Amino acid sequence: MMKFLFKNFKIFNGKEFIKEECLLTEEGKISRVGSALECEGAETIEGNGRLLTPGFIDLHAHFRDPGGEWNEDLQSGARAGAAGGFTTLVAMPNTKPAISEPALIEYVISHGAAARASRILPAGCVSKGRGGKEICEMEKMSEAGAVFFTDDGSPIATSHLMRLALLYTGKKLPRVMEHPEEISLFQGGQVHEGRVSAMSGLKGIPGASEEIDVARGIALVRDTGGRIHFTHLSSAGAVELIRNAKRAGLDVSCDTTFHHLTLNENAVIASGYNSRFKVNPPLRSANDQKALWEGLLDGTIDAIVTDHAPWHLDDKDEPFQEAPFGIASLECAVAVLLDYRARNYPEVPLELLFRKMTSSPAALLPEKWHGLGRIEEGAPADLTVVDEDRTRIVDCSAWKSKARCCPWEGTALTGWPVATFVGGERIWQDEEEL
């Protein structure tokens, strides 16, 4: 296995930037971190002051495999993740068939590994076949490698089923991840219920749809002593509910997406209702967007995810109300966030955003994976090189992903990942670096 000597980098260790500028990897691990390091036989990578971070971790991505491989498969998804600076990706289980038994957990792991790119970890379903009736064999799925349990794409069907899942997983099995949505308020909805629905006449999805389900989950955590993770948060009310639950000492965590942090309902209007901006939960108001940034700053929001949702262009290139929900973003998400922060929230510390993409999501995975998301001697050599000054135009036609459209197509962004390493192996490098 190659040895790599990283020299003259600004190193973020998972918590903060450190004074050391050099790092050596050997045998898939970080062997030394220091200044003025030398190692005979190692390939030297010159940083010239660029950033070196732990590999980014995405707790929520869709790969459509098995059953929808023409949209994305596990290998194209793993390569797309690598090209976006992600070293670990959690695959959602709403495939066909749904990932609701140990053999399918093993399928996701083995097929993802075949790409020799980003590490793909599977989430398993809460209910068999995502049918919302019978709970899965969670312990066996955990033993096979599941890292979350979720019926994502839908909320857990009943409060009884959620309560059973929380009791069964407790503090030892992987966390329950909830897609917060009250279906009767969501049904038939297309956009946020607010300015965009009023202007378009499209049926709105109120923030209450998310908040009601978050309140249900919090109540059941209080009742069971279990733990729950709410994914792709979008509304100010949901942020406040989780803030209060954390203050009360409940074991509740949450994430939001790159697109909810950087876009709001006004982008849908400005696009002329382009289906590239159609996503569930919908892009909400500017006030909701501001509340998400506040939630990052005060620690309410634990992680930033992509919710990468790839669709074949024939499916996505439809009138807004007929197109499926979802934004594909793995290969540009980090650049989208870094560029937006520089333009709109320069006072937000870069360390904070990096924590939400490295050590903080790693802490929500099962204990086996807690070594990820940090740079220290003995940790896995999962690393991402970021060039804060690199400006590129988003070109979906050049993506590793099978998806070929996203809201940022043709947009010039500054601040890009330029190389990705997993287990001490270089799995992707920007062509401009060659």
Coordinates of C-alpha atoms in Angstrom, one line a residue:
M1 CA 0.0 0.0 0.0
M2 CA 1.2 3.5 -0.9
K3 CA 2.6 5.9 1.7
F4 CA 1.5 9.5 1.4
L5 CA 3.3 12.5 2.9
F6 CA 1.0 15.6 3.0
K7 CA 3.2 18.7 3.4
N8 CA 2.3 22.4 4.0
F9 CA -1.4 21.9 4.5
K10 CA -3.8 23.8 6.8
I11 CA -5.1 20.7 8.8
F12 CA -8.5 20.4 10.3
N13 CA -8.5 17.5 12.7
G14 CA -12.3 17.0 13.1
K15 CA -12.7 19.7 15.8
E16 CA -10.4 22.6 14.9
F17 CA -7.5 23.7 12.8
I18 CA -4.2 22.7 14.3
K19 CA -0.7 24.2 14.1
E20 CA 0.9 21.1 12.5
E21 CA 1.2 21.2 8.7
C22 CA 2.3 17.7 7.8
L23 CA 0.7 14.3 7.9
L24 CA 1.9 10.8 7.0
T25 CA -0.2 7.8 6.1
E26 CA 1.0 4.2 6.2
E27 CA -0.8 0.9 6.0
G28 CA -4.2 2.6 5.6
K29 CA -3.8 4.6 8.8
I30 CA -2.6 8.1 9.8
S31 CA 0.8 7.3 11.3
R32 CA 2.2 10.7 12.1
V33 CA 0.9 14.3 12.4
G34 CA 3.5 17.0 12.9
S35 CA 5.7 19.7 11.3
A36 CA 8.6 19.2 8.9
L37 CA 7.9 15.4 8.5
E38 CA 10.0 13.3 6.1
C39 CA 9.5 9.7 5.0
E40 CA 11.6 7.8 2.5
G41 CA 9.5 6.0 -0.1
A42 CA 6.4 8.1 0.5
E43 CA 4.7 10.0 -2.3
T44 CA 4.7 13.7 -1.3
I45 CA 1.6 15.7 -1.8
E46 CA 2.3 19.5 -1.6
G47 CA -0.5 21.5 0.0
N48 CA 0.7 25.0 -0.7
G49 CA -1.6 26.1 2.2
R50 CA -4.7 24.2 1.0
L51 CA -7.0 22.5 3.5
L52 CA -6.7 18.9 4.6
T53 CA -9.7 17.5 6.5
P54 CA -11.0 14.1 7.6
G55 CA -13.0 12.6 4.8
F56 CA -16.5 14.0 4.6
I57 CA -19.4 11.8 5.9
D58 CA -22.8 11.9 4.3
L59 CA -25.5 10.2 6.5
H60 CA -28.2 10.3 3.9
A61 CA -28.0 9.4 0.2
H62 CA -30.1 7.4 -2.2
F63 CA -28.5 5.0 -4.8
R64 CA -31.6 3.2 -6.2
D65 CA -29.8 -0.1 -6.1
P66 CA -31.4 -2.7 -6.2
G67 CA -34.3 -2.1 -8.5
G68 CA -33.6 1.3 -10.0
E69 CA -30.1 1.1 -11.2
W70 CA -30.7 3.1 -14.4
N71 CA -31.1 6.2 -12.1
E72 CA -28.0 5.3 -10.0
D73 CA -26.3 2.2 -8.7
L74 CA -24.0 1.6 -5.7
Q75 CA -20.8 1.7 -7.8
S76 CA -21.7 5.0 -9.6
G77 CA -22.9 6.4 -6.3
A78 CA -19.6 5.5 -4.6
R79 CA -17.6 7.1 -7.4
A80 CA -19.8 10.2 -7.3
G81 CA -19.3 10.5 -3.5
A82 CA -15.5 10.3 -4.0
A83 CA -15.6 13.0 -6.6
G84 CA -17.5 15.2 -4.1
G85 CA -15.0 14.7 -1.3
F86 CA -17.1 12.2 0.6
T87 CA -15.3 9.1 2.0
T88 CA -18.3 7.5 3.7
L89 CA -22.0 7.5 2.5
V90 CA -25.0 6.0 4.2
A91 CA -27.4 4.4 1.7
M92 CA -31.1 4.7 2.3
P93 CA -33.1 1.5 2.1
N94 CA -36.1 2.6 0.0
T95 CA -35.1 0.5 -2.9
K96 CA -36.9 -2.3 -4.8
P97 CA -36.8 -4.6 -2.9
A98 CA -36.4 -2.5 0.3
I99 CA -33.3 -3.2 2.4
S100 CA -35.2 -5.0 5.2
E101 CA -33.2 -8.3 5.7
P102 CA -29.6 -9.2 6.5
A103 CA -28.8 -10.6 3.0
L104 CA -29.7 -7.2 1.4
I105 CA -27.6 -5.4 3.9
E106 CA -24.7 -7.6 2.8
Y107 CA -25.6 -6.9 -0.9
V108 CA -25.3 -3.1 -0.3
I109 CA -21.9 -3.5 1.4
S110 CA -20.4 -5.9 -1.2
H111 CA -21.6 -4.0 -4.3
G112 CA -20.6 -0.7 -2.9
A113 CA -17.1 -2.0 -2.1
A114 CA -16.6 -3.2 -5.6
A115 CA -16.3 0.4 -6.8
R116 CA -13.1 0.9 -4.8
A117 CA -14.3 4.4 -4.1
S118 CA -16.3 6.0 -1.2
R119 CA -17.3 3.6 1.6
I120 CA -21.0 2.8 1.5
L121 CA -22.7 1.9 4.7
P122 CA -26.3 0.6 4.5
A123 CA -29.3 1.8 6.5
G124 CA -31.9 -0.9 7.1
C125 CA -35.7 -0.5 7.2
V126 CA -37.7 -0.2 10.3
S127 CA -40.6 -2.2 8.9
K128 CA -40.4 -5.3 6.6
G129 CA -40.6 -4.2 3.0
R130 CA -41.2 -0.6 4.3
G131 CA -44.8 -1.8 4.6
G132 CA -45.3 -0.1 7.9
K133 CA -46.8 -3.1 9.6
E134 CA -44.2 -5.6 10.9
I135 CA -40.9 -4.6 12.5
C136 CA -37.7 -5.9 10.9
E137 CA -35.1 -8.2 12.5
M138 CA -33.0 -5.3 13.6
E139 CA -30.4 -7.1 15.6
K140 CA -29.6 -9.5 12.7
M141 CA -29.4 -6.5 10.3
S142 CA -27.1 -4.7 12.7
E143 CA -24.8 -7.7 12.8
A144 CA -24.8 -7.7 9.0
G145 CA -23.7 -4.1 9.0
A146 CA -26.7 -1.8 9.2
V147 CA -25.8 1.6 10.6
F148 CA -29.3 3.2 10.9
F149 CA -32.9 2.0 10.8
T150 CA -35.4 4.0 8.8
D151 CA -38.3 3.8 6.5
D152 CA -37.0 6.9 4.7
G153 CA -39.0 8.1 1.8
S154 CA -41.9 7.8 4.3
P155 CA -42.3 8.4 8.0
I156 CA -42.6 5.4 10.3
A157 CA -46.2 4.4 9.6
T158 CA -47.6 4.3 13.2
S159 CA -46.7 5.6 16.6
H160 CA -46.9 2.0 17.9
L161 CA -44.3 0.9 15.3
M162 CA -42.0 3.8 16.2
R163 CA -42.3 3.0 19.9
L164 CA -41.4 -0.6 19.3
A165 CA -38.4 0.4 17.2
L166 CA -37.2 2.8 19.9
L167 CA -37.6 0.1 22.6
Y168 CA -35.9 -2.5 20.5
T169 CA -32.9 -0.4 19.4
G170 CA -32.4 1.3 22.8
K171 CA -28.9 2.5 23.3
K172 CA -27.1 -0.5 21.8
L173 CA -28.4 -1.0 18.3
P174 CA -28.0 1.6 15.5
R175 CA -30.3 4.7 15.9
V176 CA -33.7 5.1 14.4
M177 CA -33.7 7.7 11.7
E178 CA -37.0 9.3 11.0
H179 CA -38.2 11.1 7.8
P180 CA -40.4 13.7 9.6
E181 CA -43.7 14.1 7.8
E182 CA -47.4 13.9 8.6
I183 CA -48.7 12.2 5.5
S184 CA -52.2 13.6 5.5
L185 CA -50.8 17.2 5.4
F186 CA -48.1 16.3 2.8
Q187 CA -50.4 14.3 0.4
G188 CA -50.6 16.0 -3.0
G189 CA -48.3 18.8 -2.0
Q190 CA -45.7 20.2 -4.4
V191 CA -44.0 23.2 -2.8
H192 CA -43.8 25.0 0.6
E193 CA -47.1 26.3 1.8
G194 CA -46.3 30.0 1.7
R195 CA -45.3 32.6 -0.8
V196 CA -44.4 30.0 -3.5
S197 CA -47.7 28.1 -3.2
A198 CA -49.7 31.4 -3.2
M199 CA -48.0 32.7 -6.3
S200 CA -48.1 29.4 -8.2
G201 CA -51.4 27.8 -7.2
L202 CA -49.5 24.6 -6.5
K203 CA -50.6 22.7 -3.4
G204 CA -48.5 23.6 -0.4
I205 CA -46.8 21.4 2.2
P206 CA -47.0 23.3 5.5
G207 CA -44.1 23.3 8.0
A208 CA -46.6 21.7 10.4
S209 CA -46.3 18.5 8.4
E210 CA -42.7 18.2 9.6
E211 CA -43.2 19.6 13.1
I212 CA -46.1 17.2 14.0
D213 CA -43.9 14.1 13.3
V214 CA -40.9 15.6 15.1
A215 CA -43.1 16.2 18.1
R216 CA -44.3 12.5 17.9
G217 CA -40.8 11.2 17.9
I218 CA -39.7 13.4 20.8
A219 CA -42.7 12.2 22.9
L220 CA -41.8 8.6 22.2
V221 CA -38.1 9.1 23.1
R222 CA -39.3 10.6 26.3
D223 CA -41.5 7.6 26.9
T224 CA -39.1 4.9 25.9
G225 CA -35.6 6.3 26.8
G226 CA -34.6 5.4 23.3
R227 CA -32.9 7.7 20.8
I228 CA -33.9 9.1 17.4
H229 CA -32.3 11.0 14.6
F230 CA -34.5 13.3 12.5
T231 CA -33.2 13.7 8.9
H232 CA -33.4 16.5 6.3
L233 CA -34.9 19.1 8.7
S234 CA -36.3 22.1 6.8
S235 CA -38.6 24.1 9.1
A236 CA -37.9 26.7 11.9
G237 CA -40.6 25.0 14.1
A238 CA -38.9 21.6 13.9
V239 CA -35.5 23.2 14.8
E240 CA -37.1 24.7 17.9
L241 CA -38.7 21.4 18.9
I242 CA -35.4 19.6 18.7
R243 CA -33.5 22.5 20.5
N244 CA -35.9 22.2 23.4
A245 CA -35.7 18.3 23.5
K246 CA -31.9 18.5 23.7
R247 CA -32.1 21.0 26.5
A248 CA -34.4 18.6 28.3
G249 CA -31.6 15.9 28.0
L250 CA -33.4 13.7 25.5
D251 CA -31.3 11.6 23.1
V252 CA -32.4 13.3 20.0
S253 CA -30.2 14.3 17.0
C254 CA -30.9 15.7 13.5
D255 CA -29.4 16.8 10.2
T256 CA -30.3 19.2 7.5
T257 CA -29.3 19.3 3.8
F258 CA -26.9 21.3 1.8
H259 CA -29.8 22.5 -0.4
H260 CA -32.0 23.6 2.5
L261 CA -29.1 25.7 3.8
T262 CA -28.4 27.4 0.5
L263 CA -31.8 27.6 -1.2
N264 CA -35.3 28.7 -0.3
E265 CA -38.7 29.0 -1.9
N266 CA -37.6 32.1 -3.8
A267 CA -35.3 29.9 -5.9
V268 CA -38.3 27.9 -7.0
I269 CA -40.1 31.1 -8.1
A270 CA -37.0 32.5 -9.8
S271 CA -36.4 29.3 -11.7
G272 CA -39.9 29.5 -13.3
Y273 CA -40.9 26.4 -11.4
N274 CA -38.1 24.3 -12.8
S275 CA -38.4 20.7 -11.5
R276 CA -34.7 20.7 -10.6
F277 CA -35.8 22.6 -7.5
K278 CA -38.5 20.2 -6.5
V279 CA -37.5 18.3 -3.3
N280 CA -39.1 16.7 -0.3
P281 CA -39.2 18.4 2.2
P282 CA -39.7 21.4 0.0
L283 CA -37.5 24.5 -0.1
R284 CA -39.1 26.6 2.6
S285 CA -39.1 30.3 3.5
A286 CA -36.1 32.6 4.0
N287 CA -37.0 32.6 7.7
D288 CA -36.9 28.8 7.8
Q289 CA -33.5 28.8 6.0
K290 CA -32.2 31.3 8.6
A291 CA -33.4 29.1 11.4
L292 CA -31.3 26.2 10.0
W293 CA -28.2 28.3 10.1
E294 CA -29.0 29.3 13.7
G295 CA -29.5 25.6 14.5
L296 CA -26.0 24.8 13.2
L297 CA -24.5 27.6 15.2
D298 CA -26.0 26.6 18.5
G299 CA -25.5 22.9 18.1
T300 CA -29.1 21.9 17.6
I301 CA -28.3 20.5 14.1
D302 CA -25.7 17.7 14.3
A303 CA -24.9 17.0 10.7
I304 CA -25.2 18.3 7.1
V305 CA -26.3 15.7 4.5
T306 CA -26.9 15.6 0.8
D307 CA -30.1 13.6 0.5
H308 CA -28.7 12.8 -2.9
A309 CA -31.7 11.8 -5.0
P310 CA -30.7 10.8 -8.5
W311 CA -33.3 10.5 -11.3
H312 CA -32.9 9.7 -14.9
L313 CA -33.2 12.9 -16.9
D314 CA -36.3 11.6 -18.7
D315 CA -38.1 11.4 -15.3
K316 CA -36.8 14.7 -13.9
D317 CA -37.3 16.8 -17.0
E318 CA -41.0 17.0 -16.6
P319 CA -43.4 19.8 -15.7
F320 CA -42.9 20.7 -12.0
Q321 CA -46.1 19.0 -10.7
E322 CA -45.4 15.8 -12.6
A323 CA -41.7 15.4 -11.8
P324 CA -40.4 13.3 -8.9
F325 CA -39.0 14.9 -5.7
G326 CA -35.3 15.0 -5.3
I327 CA -32.0 16.8 -5.9
A328 CA -28.8 15.1 -7.0
S329 CA -25.8 16.9 -5.5
L330 CA -23.0 14.6 -4.3
E331 CA -20.4 16.0 -6.6
C332 CA -21.1 19.7 -5.9
A333 CA -22.6 19.8 -2.4
V334 CA -19.5 20.8 -0.6
A335 CA -18.6 23.5 -3.1
V336 CA -22.2 24.8 -2.9
L337 CA -22.0 25.2 0.9
L338 CA -18.5 26.7 0.9
D339 CA -19.4 29.2 -1.8
Y340 CA -22.7 30.1 -0.1
R341 CA -21.1 30.5 3.3
A342 CA -18.3 32.8 1.9
R343 CA -20.9 35.0 0.2
N344 CA -23.7 35.1 2.9
Y345 CA -22.4 33.8 6.2
P346 CA -18.7 34.7 6.4
E347 CA -19.0 35.0 10.2
V348 CA -19.8 31.3 10.5
P349 CA -16.5 29.5 11.3
L350 CA -15.3 27.1 8.7
E351 CA -14.5 24.7 11.5
L352 CA -18.1 24.5 12.4
L353 CA -19.2 23.4 8.9
F354 CA -16.4 20.9 8.7
R355 CA -17.4 19.4 12.1
K356 CA -20.9 18.9 10.8
M357 CA -19.5 16.9 7.9
T358 CA -16.9 14.9 9.8
S359 CA -16.6 14.2 13.5
S360 CA -20.2 15.0 14.3
P361 CA -21.9 12.6 11.9
A362 CA -19.3 10.0 12.7
A363 CA -20.5 10.1 16.4
L364 CA -24.0 9.2 15.2
L365 CA -22.8 6.0 13.6
P366 CA -22.4 2.7 15.5
E367 CA -19.3 2.5 17.7
K368 CA -17.3 0.6 15.1
W369 CA -17.2 3.7 13.0
H370 CA -16.4 6.3 15.6
G371 CA -12.8 6.5 14.5
L372 CA -13.9 8.2 11.3
G373 CA -14.2 11.9 11.0
R374 CA -11.0 12.9 12.7
I375 CA -7.3 13.3 12.0
E376 CA -5.1 11.8 14.7
E377 CA -2.4 9.2 14.8
G378 CA -3.9 5.7 14.4
A379 CA -7.1 6.9 12.8
P380 CA -8.2 5.6 9.4
A381 CA -6.5 7.5 6.6
D382 CA -9.8 8.9 5.2
L383 CA -8.9 12.3 4.0
T384 CA -10.1 15.1 1.7
V385 CA -8.1 17.9 0.2
V386 CA -10.0 21.2 -0.3
D387 CA -8.9 24.1 -2.3
E388 CA -10.7 27.2 -1.0
D389 CA -9.7 29.2 -4.1
R390 CA -10.6 26.8 -6.8
T391 CA -13.4 28.1 -9.0
R392 CA -15.3 25.7 -11.2
I393 CA -18.6 25.6 -13.1
V394 CA -21.0 22.8 -12.2
D395 CA -21.1 20.5 -15.2
C396 CA -23.5 17.6 -14.7
S397 CA -22.5 16.0 -18.0
A398 CA -19.0 15.3 -16.5
W399 CA -20.4 13.7 -13.3
K400 CA -19.5 10.2 -12.1
S401 CA -23.2 10.0 -11.0
K402 CA -25.8 8.8 -13.5
A403 CA -27.8 11.8 -12.6
R404 CA -27.5 14.6 -15.1
C405 CA -29.3 17.6 -13.6
C406 CA -29.2 19.7 -10.5
P407 CA -30.2 23.2 -9.4
W408 CA -26.6 24.5 -9.7
E409 CA -26.0 23.3 -13.3
G410 CA -23.9 26.0 -15.0
T411 CA -23.1 27.9 -11.8
A412 CA -19.6 29.0 -11.0
L413 CA -18.7 28.0 -7.4
T414 CA -15.5 28.7 -5.4
G415 CA -14.1 26.2 -2.9
W416 CA -13.9 22.6 -4.1
P417 CA -12.6 19.2 -2.9
V418 CA -9.7 18.3 -5.2
A419 CA -8.6 14.9 -3.9
T420 CA -10.1 12.1 -1.8
F421 CA -8.4 9.2 0.1
V422 CA -10.1 6.2 1.8
G423 CA -8.1 3.8 4.0
G424 CA -4.8 5.3 2.7
E425 CA -5.7 4.9 -1.0
R426 CA -6.3 7.7 -3.4
I427 CA -9.8 7.1 -4.8
W428 CA -10.3 10.3 -6.7
Q429 CA -8.3 13.4 -7.8
D430 CA -9.4 16.4 -9.7
E431 CA -8.1 16.3 -13.3
E432 CA -6.6 19.8 -12.8
E433 CA -4.4 18.2 -10.0
L434 CA -2.9 15.7 -12.4

